[in-house]
Coordinates of N, CA and C in Angstrom, one line a residue:
Chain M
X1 N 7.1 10.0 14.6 CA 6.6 8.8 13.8 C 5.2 9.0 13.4
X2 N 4.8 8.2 12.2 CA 3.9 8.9 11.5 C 3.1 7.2 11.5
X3 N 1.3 7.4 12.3 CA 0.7 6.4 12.6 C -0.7 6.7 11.9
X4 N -1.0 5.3 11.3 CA -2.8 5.5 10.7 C -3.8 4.6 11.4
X5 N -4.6 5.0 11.6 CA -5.6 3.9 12.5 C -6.8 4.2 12.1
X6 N -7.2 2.9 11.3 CA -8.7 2.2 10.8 C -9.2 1.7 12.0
X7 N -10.1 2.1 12.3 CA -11.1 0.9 13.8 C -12.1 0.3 13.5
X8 N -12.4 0.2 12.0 CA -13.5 -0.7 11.9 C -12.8 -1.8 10.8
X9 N -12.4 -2.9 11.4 CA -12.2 -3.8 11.1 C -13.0 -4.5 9.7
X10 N -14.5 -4.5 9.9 CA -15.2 -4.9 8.9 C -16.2 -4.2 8.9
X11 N -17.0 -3.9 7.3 CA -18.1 -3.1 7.3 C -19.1 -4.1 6.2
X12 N -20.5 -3.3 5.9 CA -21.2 -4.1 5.4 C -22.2 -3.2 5.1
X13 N -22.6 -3.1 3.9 CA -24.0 -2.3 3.1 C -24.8 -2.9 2.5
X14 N -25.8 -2.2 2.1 CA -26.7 -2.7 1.0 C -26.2 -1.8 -0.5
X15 N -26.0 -2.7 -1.5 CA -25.9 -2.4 -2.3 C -26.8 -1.0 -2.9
X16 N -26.1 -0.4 -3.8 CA -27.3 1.3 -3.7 C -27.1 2.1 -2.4
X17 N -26.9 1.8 -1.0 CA -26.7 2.6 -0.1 C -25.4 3.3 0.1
X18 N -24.9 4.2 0.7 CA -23.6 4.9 1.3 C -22.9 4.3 2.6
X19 N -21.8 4.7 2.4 CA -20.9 4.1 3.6 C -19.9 4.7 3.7
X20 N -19.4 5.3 4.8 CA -18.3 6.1 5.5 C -17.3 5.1 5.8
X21 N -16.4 4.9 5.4 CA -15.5 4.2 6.3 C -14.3 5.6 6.8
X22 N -14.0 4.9 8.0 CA -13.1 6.2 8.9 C -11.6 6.0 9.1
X23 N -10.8 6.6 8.9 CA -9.5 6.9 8.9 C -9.0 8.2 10.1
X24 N -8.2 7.8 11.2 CA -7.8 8.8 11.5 C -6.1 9.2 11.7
X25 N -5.5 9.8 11.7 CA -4.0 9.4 11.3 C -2.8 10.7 12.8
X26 N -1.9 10.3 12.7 CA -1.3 11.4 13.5 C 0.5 11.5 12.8
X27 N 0.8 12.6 12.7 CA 2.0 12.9 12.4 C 2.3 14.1 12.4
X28 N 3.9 14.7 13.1 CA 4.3 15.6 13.4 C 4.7 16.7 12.0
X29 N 4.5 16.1 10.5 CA 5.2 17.0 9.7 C 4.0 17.9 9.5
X30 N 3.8 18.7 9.0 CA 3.5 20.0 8.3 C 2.8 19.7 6.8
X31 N 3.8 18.9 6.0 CA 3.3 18.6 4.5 C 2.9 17.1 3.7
X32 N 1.9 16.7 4.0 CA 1.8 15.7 3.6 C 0.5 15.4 2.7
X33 N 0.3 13.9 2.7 CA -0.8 13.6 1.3 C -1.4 12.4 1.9
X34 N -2.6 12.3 1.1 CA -3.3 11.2 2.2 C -4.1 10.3 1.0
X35 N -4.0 9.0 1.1 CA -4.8 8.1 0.3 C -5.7 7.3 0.8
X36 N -6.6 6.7 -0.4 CA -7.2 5.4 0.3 C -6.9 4.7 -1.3
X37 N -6.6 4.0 -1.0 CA -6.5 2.6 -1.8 C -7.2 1.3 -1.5
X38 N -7.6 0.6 -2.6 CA -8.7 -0.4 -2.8 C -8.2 -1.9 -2.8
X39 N -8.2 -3.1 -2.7 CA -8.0 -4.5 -2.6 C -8.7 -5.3 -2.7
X40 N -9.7 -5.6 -4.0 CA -10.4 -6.3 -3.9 C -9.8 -7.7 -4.1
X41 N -10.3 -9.0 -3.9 CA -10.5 -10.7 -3.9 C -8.7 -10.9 -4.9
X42 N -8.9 -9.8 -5.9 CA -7.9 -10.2 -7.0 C -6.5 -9.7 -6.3
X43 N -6.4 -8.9 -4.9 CA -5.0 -8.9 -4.2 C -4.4 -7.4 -4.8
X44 N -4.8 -7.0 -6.1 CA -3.9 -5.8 -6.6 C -4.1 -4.3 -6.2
X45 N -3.3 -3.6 -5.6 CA -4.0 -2.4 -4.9 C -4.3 -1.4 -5.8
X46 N -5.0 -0.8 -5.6 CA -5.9 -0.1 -6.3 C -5.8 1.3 -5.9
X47 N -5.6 2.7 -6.7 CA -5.5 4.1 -5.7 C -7.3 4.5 -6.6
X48 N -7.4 4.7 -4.8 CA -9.3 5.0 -4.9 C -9.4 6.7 -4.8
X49 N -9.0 7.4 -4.1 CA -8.4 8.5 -4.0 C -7.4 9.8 -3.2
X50 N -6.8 10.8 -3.6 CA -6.1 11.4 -3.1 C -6.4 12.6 -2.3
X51 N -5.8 13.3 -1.2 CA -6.3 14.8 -0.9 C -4.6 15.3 -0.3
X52 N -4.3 16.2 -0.8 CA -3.3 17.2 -0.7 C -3.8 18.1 0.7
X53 N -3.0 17.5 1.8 CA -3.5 18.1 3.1 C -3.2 19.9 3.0
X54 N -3.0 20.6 2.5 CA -2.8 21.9 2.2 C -3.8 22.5 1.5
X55 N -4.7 21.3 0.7 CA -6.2 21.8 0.2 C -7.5 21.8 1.1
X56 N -8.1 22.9 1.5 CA -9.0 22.9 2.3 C -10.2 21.9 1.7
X57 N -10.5 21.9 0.3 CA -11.8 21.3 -0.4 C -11.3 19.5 -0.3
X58 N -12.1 19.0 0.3 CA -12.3 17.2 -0.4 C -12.3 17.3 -1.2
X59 N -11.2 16.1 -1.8 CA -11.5 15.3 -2.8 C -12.6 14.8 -3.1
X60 N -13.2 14.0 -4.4 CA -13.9 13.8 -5.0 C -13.8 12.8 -6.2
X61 N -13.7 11.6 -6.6 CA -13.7 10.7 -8.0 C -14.9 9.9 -8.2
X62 N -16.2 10.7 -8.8 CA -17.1 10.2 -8.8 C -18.1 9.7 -7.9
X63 N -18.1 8.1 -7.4 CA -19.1 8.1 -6.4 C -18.4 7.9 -4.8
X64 N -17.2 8.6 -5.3 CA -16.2 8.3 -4.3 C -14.9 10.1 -3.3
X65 N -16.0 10.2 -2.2 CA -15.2 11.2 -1.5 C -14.9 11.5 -0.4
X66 N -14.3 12.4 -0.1 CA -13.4 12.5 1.2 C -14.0 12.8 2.4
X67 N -13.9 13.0 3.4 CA -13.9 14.1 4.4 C -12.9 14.3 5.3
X68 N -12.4 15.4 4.5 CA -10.6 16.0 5.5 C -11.1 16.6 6.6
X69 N -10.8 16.4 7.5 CA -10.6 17.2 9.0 C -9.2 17.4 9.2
X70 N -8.5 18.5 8.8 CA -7.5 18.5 9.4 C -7.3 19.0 10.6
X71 N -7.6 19.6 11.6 CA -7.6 19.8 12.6 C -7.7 18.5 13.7
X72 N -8.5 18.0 13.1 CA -9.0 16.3 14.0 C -8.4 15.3 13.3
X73 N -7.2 15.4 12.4 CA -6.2 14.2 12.1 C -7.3 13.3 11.2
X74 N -8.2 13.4 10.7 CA -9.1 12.2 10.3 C -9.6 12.5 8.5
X75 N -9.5 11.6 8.2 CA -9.9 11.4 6.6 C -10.7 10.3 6.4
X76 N -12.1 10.5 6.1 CA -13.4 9.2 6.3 C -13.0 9.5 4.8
X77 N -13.3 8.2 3.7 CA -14.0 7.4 2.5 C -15.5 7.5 2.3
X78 N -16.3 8.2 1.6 CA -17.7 7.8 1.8 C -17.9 7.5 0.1
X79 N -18.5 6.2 0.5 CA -19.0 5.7 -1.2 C -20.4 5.9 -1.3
X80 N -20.4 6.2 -2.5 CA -22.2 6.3 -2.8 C -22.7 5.8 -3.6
X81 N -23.7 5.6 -3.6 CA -24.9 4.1 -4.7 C -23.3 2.8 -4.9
X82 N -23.3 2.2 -4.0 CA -22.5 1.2 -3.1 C -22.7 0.4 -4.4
X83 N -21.8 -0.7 -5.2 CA -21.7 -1.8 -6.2 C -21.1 -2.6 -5.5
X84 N -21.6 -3.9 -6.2 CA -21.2 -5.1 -5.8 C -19.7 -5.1 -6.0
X85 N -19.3 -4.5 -6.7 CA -17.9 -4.4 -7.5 C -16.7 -3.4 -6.4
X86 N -17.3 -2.9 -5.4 CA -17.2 -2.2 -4.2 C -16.3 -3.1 -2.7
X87 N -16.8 -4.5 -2.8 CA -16.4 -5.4 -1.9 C -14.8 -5.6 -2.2
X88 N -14.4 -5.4 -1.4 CA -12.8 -4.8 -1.5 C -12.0 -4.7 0.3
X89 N -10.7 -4.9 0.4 CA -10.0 -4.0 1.5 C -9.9 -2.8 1.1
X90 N -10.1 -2.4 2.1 CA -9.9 -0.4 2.1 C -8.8 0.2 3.2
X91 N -7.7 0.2 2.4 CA -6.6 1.0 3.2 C -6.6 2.5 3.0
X92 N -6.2 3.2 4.4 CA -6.1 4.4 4.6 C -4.3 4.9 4.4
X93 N -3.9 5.7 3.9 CA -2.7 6.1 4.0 C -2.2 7.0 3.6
X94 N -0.7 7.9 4.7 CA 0.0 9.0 4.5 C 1.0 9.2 4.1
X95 N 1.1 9.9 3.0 CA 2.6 10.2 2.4 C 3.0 11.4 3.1
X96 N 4.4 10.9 3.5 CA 5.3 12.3 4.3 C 6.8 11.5 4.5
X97 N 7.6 12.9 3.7 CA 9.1 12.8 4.4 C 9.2 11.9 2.8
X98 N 9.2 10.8 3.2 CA 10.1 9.3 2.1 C 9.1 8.3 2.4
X99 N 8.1 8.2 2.9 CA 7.8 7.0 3.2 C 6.7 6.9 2.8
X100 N 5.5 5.9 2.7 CA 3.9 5.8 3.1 C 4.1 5.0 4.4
X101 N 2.7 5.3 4.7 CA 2.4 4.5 5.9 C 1.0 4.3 5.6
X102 N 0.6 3.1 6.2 CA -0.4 2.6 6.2 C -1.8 2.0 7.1
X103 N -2.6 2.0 7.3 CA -3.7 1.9 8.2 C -3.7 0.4 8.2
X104 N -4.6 -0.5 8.9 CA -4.5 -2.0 8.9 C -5.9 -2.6 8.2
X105 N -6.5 -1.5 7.9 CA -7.3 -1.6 6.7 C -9.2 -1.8 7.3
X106 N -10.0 -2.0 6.4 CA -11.6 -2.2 7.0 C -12.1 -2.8 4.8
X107 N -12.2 -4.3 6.1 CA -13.2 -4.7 4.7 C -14.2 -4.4 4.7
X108 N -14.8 -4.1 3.4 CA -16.1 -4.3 3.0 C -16.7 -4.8 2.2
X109 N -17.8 -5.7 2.4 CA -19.4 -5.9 2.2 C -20.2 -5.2 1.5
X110 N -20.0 -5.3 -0.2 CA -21.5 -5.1 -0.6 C -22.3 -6.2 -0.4
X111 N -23.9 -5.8 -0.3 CA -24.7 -6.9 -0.2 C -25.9 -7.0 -0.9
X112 N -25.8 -7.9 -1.8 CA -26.9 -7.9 -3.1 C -28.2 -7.4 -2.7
Chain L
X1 N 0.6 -5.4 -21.4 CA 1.3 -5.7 -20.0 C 1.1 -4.5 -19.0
X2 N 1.6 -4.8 -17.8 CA 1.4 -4.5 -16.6 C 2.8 -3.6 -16.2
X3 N 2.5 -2.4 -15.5 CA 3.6 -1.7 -15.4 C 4.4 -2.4 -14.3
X4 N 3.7 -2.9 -13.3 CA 4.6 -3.4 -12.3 C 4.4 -5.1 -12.1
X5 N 5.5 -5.8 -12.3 CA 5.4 -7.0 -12.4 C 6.1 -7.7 -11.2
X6 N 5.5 -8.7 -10.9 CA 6.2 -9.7 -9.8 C 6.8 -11.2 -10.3
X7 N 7.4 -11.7 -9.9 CA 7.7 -13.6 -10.1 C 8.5 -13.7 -9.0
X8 N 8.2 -14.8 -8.2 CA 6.5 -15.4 -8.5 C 5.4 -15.2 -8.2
X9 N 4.7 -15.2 -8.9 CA 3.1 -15.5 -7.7 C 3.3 -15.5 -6.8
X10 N 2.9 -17.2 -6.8 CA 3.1 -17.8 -5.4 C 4.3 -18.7 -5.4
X11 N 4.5 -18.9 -4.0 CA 5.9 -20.2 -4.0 C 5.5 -20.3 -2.5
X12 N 5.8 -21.9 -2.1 CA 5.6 -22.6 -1.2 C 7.1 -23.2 -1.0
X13 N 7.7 -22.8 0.1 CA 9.4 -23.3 0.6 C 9.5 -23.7 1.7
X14 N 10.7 -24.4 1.7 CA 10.6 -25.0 3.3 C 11.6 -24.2 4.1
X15 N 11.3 -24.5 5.3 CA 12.3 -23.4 6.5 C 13.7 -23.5 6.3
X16 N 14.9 -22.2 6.4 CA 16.0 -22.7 5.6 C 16.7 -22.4 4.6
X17 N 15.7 -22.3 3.5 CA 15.3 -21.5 1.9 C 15.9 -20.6 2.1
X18 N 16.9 -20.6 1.2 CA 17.0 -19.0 -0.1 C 15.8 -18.6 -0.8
X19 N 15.4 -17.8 -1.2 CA 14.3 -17.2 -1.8 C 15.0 -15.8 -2.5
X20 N 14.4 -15.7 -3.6 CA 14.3 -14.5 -3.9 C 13.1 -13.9 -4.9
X21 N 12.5 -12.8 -4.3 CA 11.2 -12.3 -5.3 C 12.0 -11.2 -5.9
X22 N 11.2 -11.4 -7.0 CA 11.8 -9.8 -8.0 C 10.7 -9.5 -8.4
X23 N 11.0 -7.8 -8.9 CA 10.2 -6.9 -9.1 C 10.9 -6.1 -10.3
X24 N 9.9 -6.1 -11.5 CA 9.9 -5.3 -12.5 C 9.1 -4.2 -12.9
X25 N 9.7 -2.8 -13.1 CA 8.5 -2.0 -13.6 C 9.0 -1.0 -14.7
X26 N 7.9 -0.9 -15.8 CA 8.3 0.0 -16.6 C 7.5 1.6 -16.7
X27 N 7.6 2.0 -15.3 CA 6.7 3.5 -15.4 C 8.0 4.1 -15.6
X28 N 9.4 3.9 -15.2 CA 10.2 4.6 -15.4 C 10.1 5.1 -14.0
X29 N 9.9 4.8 -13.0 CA 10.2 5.6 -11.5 C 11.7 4.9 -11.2
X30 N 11.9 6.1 -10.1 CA 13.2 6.1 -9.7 C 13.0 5.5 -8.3
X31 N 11.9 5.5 -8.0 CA 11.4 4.9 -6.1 C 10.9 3.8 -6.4
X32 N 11.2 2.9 -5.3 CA 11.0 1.3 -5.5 C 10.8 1.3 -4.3
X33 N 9.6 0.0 -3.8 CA 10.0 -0.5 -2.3 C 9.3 -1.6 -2.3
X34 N 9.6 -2.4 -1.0 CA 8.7 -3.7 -0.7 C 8.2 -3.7 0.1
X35 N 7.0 -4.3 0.4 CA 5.9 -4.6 1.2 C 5.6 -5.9 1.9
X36 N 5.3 -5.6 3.0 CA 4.7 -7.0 3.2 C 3.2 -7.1 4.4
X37 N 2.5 -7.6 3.4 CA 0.8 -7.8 4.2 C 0.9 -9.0 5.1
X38 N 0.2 -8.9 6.1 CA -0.3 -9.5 7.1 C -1.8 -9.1 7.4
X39 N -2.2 -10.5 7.5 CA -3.7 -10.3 8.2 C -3.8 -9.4 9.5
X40 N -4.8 -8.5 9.1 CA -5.2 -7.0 10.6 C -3.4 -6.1 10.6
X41 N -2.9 -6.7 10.0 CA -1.5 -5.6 10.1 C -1.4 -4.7 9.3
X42 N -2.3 -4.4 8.2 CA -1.9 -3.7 6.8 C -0.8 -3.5 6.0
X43 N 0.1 -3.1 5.3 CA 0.8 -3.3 4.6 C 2.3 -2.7 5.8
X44 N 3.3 -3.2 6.1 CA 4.9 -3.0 6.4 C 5.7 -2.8 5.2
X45 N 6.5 -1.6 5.8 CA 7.8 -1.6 4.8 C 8.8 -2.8 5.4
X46 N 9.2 -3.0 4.0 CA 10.5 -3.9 4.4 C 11.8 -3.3 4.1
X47 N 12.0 -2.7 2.8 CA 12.8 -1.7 2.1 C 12.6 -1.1 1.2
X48 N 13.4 0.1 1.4 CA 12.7 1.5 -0.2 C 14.4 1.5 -0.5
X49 N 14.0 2.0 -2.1 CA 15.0 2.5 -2.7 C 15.1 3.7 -3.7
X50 N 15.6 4.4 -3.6 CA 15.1 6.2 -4.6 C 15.7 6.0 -5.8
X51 N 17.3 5.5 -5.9 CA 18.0 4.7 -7.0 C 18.6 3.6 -6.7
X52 N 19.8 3.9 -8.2 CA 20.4 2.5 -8.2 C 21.4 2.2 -6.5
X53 N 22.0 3.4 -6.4 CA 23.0 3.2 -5.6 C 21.9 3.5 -3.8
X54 N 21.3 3.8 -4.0 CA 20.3 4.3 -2.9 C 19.8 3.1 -2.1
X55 N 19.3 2.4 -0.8 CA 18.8 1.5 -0.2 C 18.7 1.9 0.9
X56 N 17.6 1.6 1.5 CA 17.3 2.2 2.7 C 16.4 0.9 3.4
X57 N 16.4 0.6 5.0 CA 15.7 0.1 5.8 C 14.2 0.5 6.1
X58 N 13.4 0.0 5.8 CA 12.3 -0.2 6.6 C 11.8 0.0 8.0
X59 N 10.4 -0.6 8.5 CA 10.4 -0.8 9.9 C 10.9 -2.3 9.9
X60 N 10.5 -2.7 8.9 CA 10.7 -4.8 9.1 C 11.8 -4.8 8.4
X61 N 12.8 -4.9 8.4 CA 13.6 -5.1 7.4 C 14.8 -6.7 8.1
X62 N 14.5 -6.9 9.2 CA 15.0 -8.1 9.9 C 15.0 -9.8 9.0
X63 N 15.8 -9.9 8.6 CA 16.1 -11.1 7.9 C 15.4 -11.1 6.4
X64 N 15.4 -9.4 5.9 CA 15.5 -9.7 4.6 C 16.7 -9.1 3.7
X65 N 16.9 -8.9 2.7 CA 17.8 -8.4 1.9 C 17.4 -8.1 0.9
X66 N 17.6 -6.7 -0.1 CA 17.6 -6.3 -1.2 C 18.8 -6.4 -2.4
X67 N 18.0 -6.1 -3.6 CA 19.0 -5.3 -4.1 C 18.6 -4.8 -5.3
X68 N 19.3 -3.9 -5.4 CA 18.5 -2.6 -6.6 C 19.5 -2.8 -8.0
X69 N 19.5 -3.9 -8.8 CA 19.9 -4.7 -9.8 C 19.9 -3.1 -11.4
X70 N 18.8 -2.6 -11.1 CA 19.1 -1.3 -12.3 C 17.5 -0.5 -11.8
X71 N 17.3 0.6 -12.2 CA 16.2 1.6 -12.2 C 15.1 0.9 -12.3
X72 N 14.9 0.1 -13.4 CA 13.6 -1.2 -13.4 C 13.6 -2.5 -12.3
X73 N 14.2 -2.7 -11.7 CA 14.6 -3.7 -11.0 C 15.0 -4.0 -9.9
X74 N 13.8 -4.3 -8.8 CA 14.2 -4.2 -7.4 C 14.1 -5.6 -6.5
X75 N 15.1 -6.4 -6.2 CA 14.9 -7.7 -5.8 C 14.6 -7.7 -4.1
X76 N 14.2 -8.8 -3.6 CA 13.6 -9.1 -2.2 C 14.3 -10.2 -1.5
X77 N 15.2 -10.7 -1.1 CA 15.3 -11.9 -0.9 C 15.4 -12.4 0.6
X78 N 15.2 -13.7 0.9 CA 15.1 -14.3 2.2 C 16.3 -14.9 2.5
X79 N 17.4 -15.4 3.1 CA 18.5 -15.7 3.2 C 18.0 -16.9 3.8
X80 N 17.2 -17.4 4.8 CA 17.3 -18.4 5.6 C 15.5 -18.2 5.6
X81 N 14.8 -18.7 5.0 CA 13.2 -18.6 5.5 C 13.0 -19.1 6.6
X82 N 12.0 -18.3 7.3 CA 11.4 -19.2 8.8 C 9.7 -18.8 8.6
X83 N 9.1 -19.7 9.3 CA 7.8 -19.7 8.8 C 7.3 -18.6 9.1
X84 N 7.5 -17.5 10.0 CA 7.1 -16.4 10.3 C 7.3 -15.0 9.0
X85 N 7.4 -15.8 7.9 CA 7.6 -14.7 6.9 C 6.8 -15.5 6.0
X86 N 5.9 -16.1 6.4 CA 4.7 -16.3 5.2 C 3.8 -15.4 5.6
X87 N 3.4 -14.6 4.1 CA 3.0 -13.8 4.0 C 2.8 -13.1 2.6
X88 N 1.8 -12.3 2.0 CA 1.7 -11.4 1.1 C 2.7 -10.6 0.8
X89 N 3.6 -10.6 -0.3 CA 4.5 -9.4 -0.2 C 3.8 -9.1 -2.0
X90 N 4.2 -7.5 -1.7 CA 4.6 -6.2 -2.9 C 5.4 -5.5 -2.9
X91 N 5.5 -5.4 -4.3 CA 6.5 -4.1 -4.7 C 5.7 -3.3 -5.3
X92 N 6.1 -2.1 -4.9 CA 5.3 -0.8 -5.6 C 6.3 0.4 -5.7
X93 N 6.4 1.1 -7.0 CA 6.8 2.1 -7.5 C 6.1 3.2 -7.2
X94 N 6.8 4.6 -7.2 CA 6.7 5.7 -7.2 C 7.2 7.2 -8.0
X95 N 7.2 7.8 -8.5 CA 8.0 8.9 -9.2 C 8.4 9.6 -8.2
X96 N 7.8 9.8 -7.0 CA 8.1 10.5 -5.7 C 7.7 12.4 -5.3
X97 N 6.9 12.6 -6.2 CA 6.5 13.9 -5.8 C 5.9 13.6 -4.7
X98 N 4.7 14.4 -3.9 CA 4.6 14.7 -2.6 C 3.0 14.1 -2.6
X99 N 2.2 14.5 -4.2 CA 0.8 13.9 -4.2 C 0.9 12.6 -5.0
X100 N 2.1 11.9 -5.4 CA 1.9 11.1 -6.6 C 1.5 9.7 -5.7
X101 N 0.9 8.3 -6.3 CA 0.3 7.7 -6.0 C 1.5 6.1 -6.0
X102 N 1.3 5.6 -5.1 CA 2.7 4.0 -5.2 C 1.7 3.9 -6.5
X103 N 2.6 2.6 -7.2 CA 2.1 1.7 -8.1 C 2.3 0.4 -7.5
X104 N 1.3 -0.7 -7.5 CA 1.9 -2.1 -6.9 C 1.6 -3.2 -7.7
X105 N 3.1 -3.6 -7.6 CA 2.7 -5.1 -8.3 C 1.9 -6.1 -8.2
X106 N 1.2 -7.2 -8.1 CA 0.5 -7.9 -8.2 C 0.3 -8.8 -7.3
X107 N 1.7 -8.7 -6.4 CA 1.9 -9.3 -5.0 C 2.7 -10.7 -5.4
X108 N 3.4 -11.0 -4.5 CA 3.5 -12.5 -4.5 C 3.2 -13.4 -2.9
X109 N 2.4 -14.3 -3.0 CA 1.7 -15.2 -1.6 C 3.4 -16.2 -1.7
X110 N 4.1 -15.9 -0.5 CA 5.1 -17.0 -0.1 C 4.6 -17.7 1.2
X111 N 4.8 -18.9 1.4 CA 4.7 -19.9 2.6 C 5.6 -21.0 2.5
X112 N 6.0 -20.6 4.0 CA 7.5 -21.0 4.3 C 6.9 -22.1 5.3
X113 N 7.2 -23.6 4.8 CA 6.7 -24.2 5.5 C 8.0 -25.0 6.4

């Protein structure tokens, strides 16, 4: 069985600063893909970005990147120069086999 | 327009209710599935589908029903509502490679009162 676990429930920045949010996940397959997807106020999910667990290099989409550990199961989000437009759910999640699975999410708080 | 469509929004029913949400999408995927959010739970499968003739169970899949009506079109339905399925649901598509990304509809908020 293939499990994701967010442990920070809620986060909170100052707008312009950086923020990690952490993801760590466990599953027995060999090939899989890993997301984080966005949810802000308006409900519609949003793909923030991807990493191909077979790529050693993080992802990267502007002010938005990864940090794969694959040995330690864990895939942190770190945003930089933080926008108001940033205040969103942040789900973690793995594609493997037929399915996604999903993390229980970490809101965040920009703060003017 | 929007590739992946829901109706309704929202709907507010009483315990009991037939329901049914539908889901439209025009990316042309062949993978369909439903969702359903819960506060601190993050998103649950309820059921996927790869095609037309294809349907598959979820982890939640207890007291709902599908049906996979054509390639664009994947329905959700409640046979008997009980208030314990109020909740956020989506549908989101997929083309199904290994890096490709769900698409999700817009959600619909049900409360089964």
């Amino acid at each position: 069985a293939q499990t994701v676990t967010q442990s920070q429930p809620e986060m909170s920045v100052q707008e312009a600063e950086t923020v990690t949010l952490s993801c760590t996940y466990d599953t027995s397959e060999s090939n899989y893909y890993l997301f984080w997807y966005k949810q802000p106020p308006s409900r519609q999910m949003i793909l923030v970005i991807r990493q191909e667990a077979y790529k050693q290099q993080n992802a990267t989409e502007n002010r938005f990147s990864v940090n794969f550990q694959k040995a330690a199961k864990s895939f942190s989000l770190k945003i930089s120069d933080s926008q108001l437009g940033d205040t969103a759910m942040y789900f973690c999640a793995i594609h493997t086999g037929n399915q996604f699975y999903f993390g229980t999410g970490t809101s965040l708080t920009v703060i003017p | 327009d929007a590739d992946v469509t829901q109706t309704p929004r929202n709907r507010i029913t009483k315990t009991g209710k037939r329901i049914m949400l539908e889901c439209s999408q025009t990316k042309g995927h062949d993978r369909m599935y439903w969702y359903r959010q819960d506060p601190g739970l993050g998103l649950q499968l309820i059921y996927y589908s790869f095609d037309v003739k294809d349907i598959n169970k979820g982890e939640i899949s207890d007291g709902y029903s599908v049906s996979r009506q054509a390639q664009a079109k994947f329905s959700l339905s409640l046979e008997s509502a009980i208030p314990n399925q109020t909740a956020l649901y989506f549908c989101a598509t997929s083309a199904g490679q290994g890096n490709d990304e769900q698409f999700f509809g817009p959600g619909t908020r049900l409360t089964v009162l």
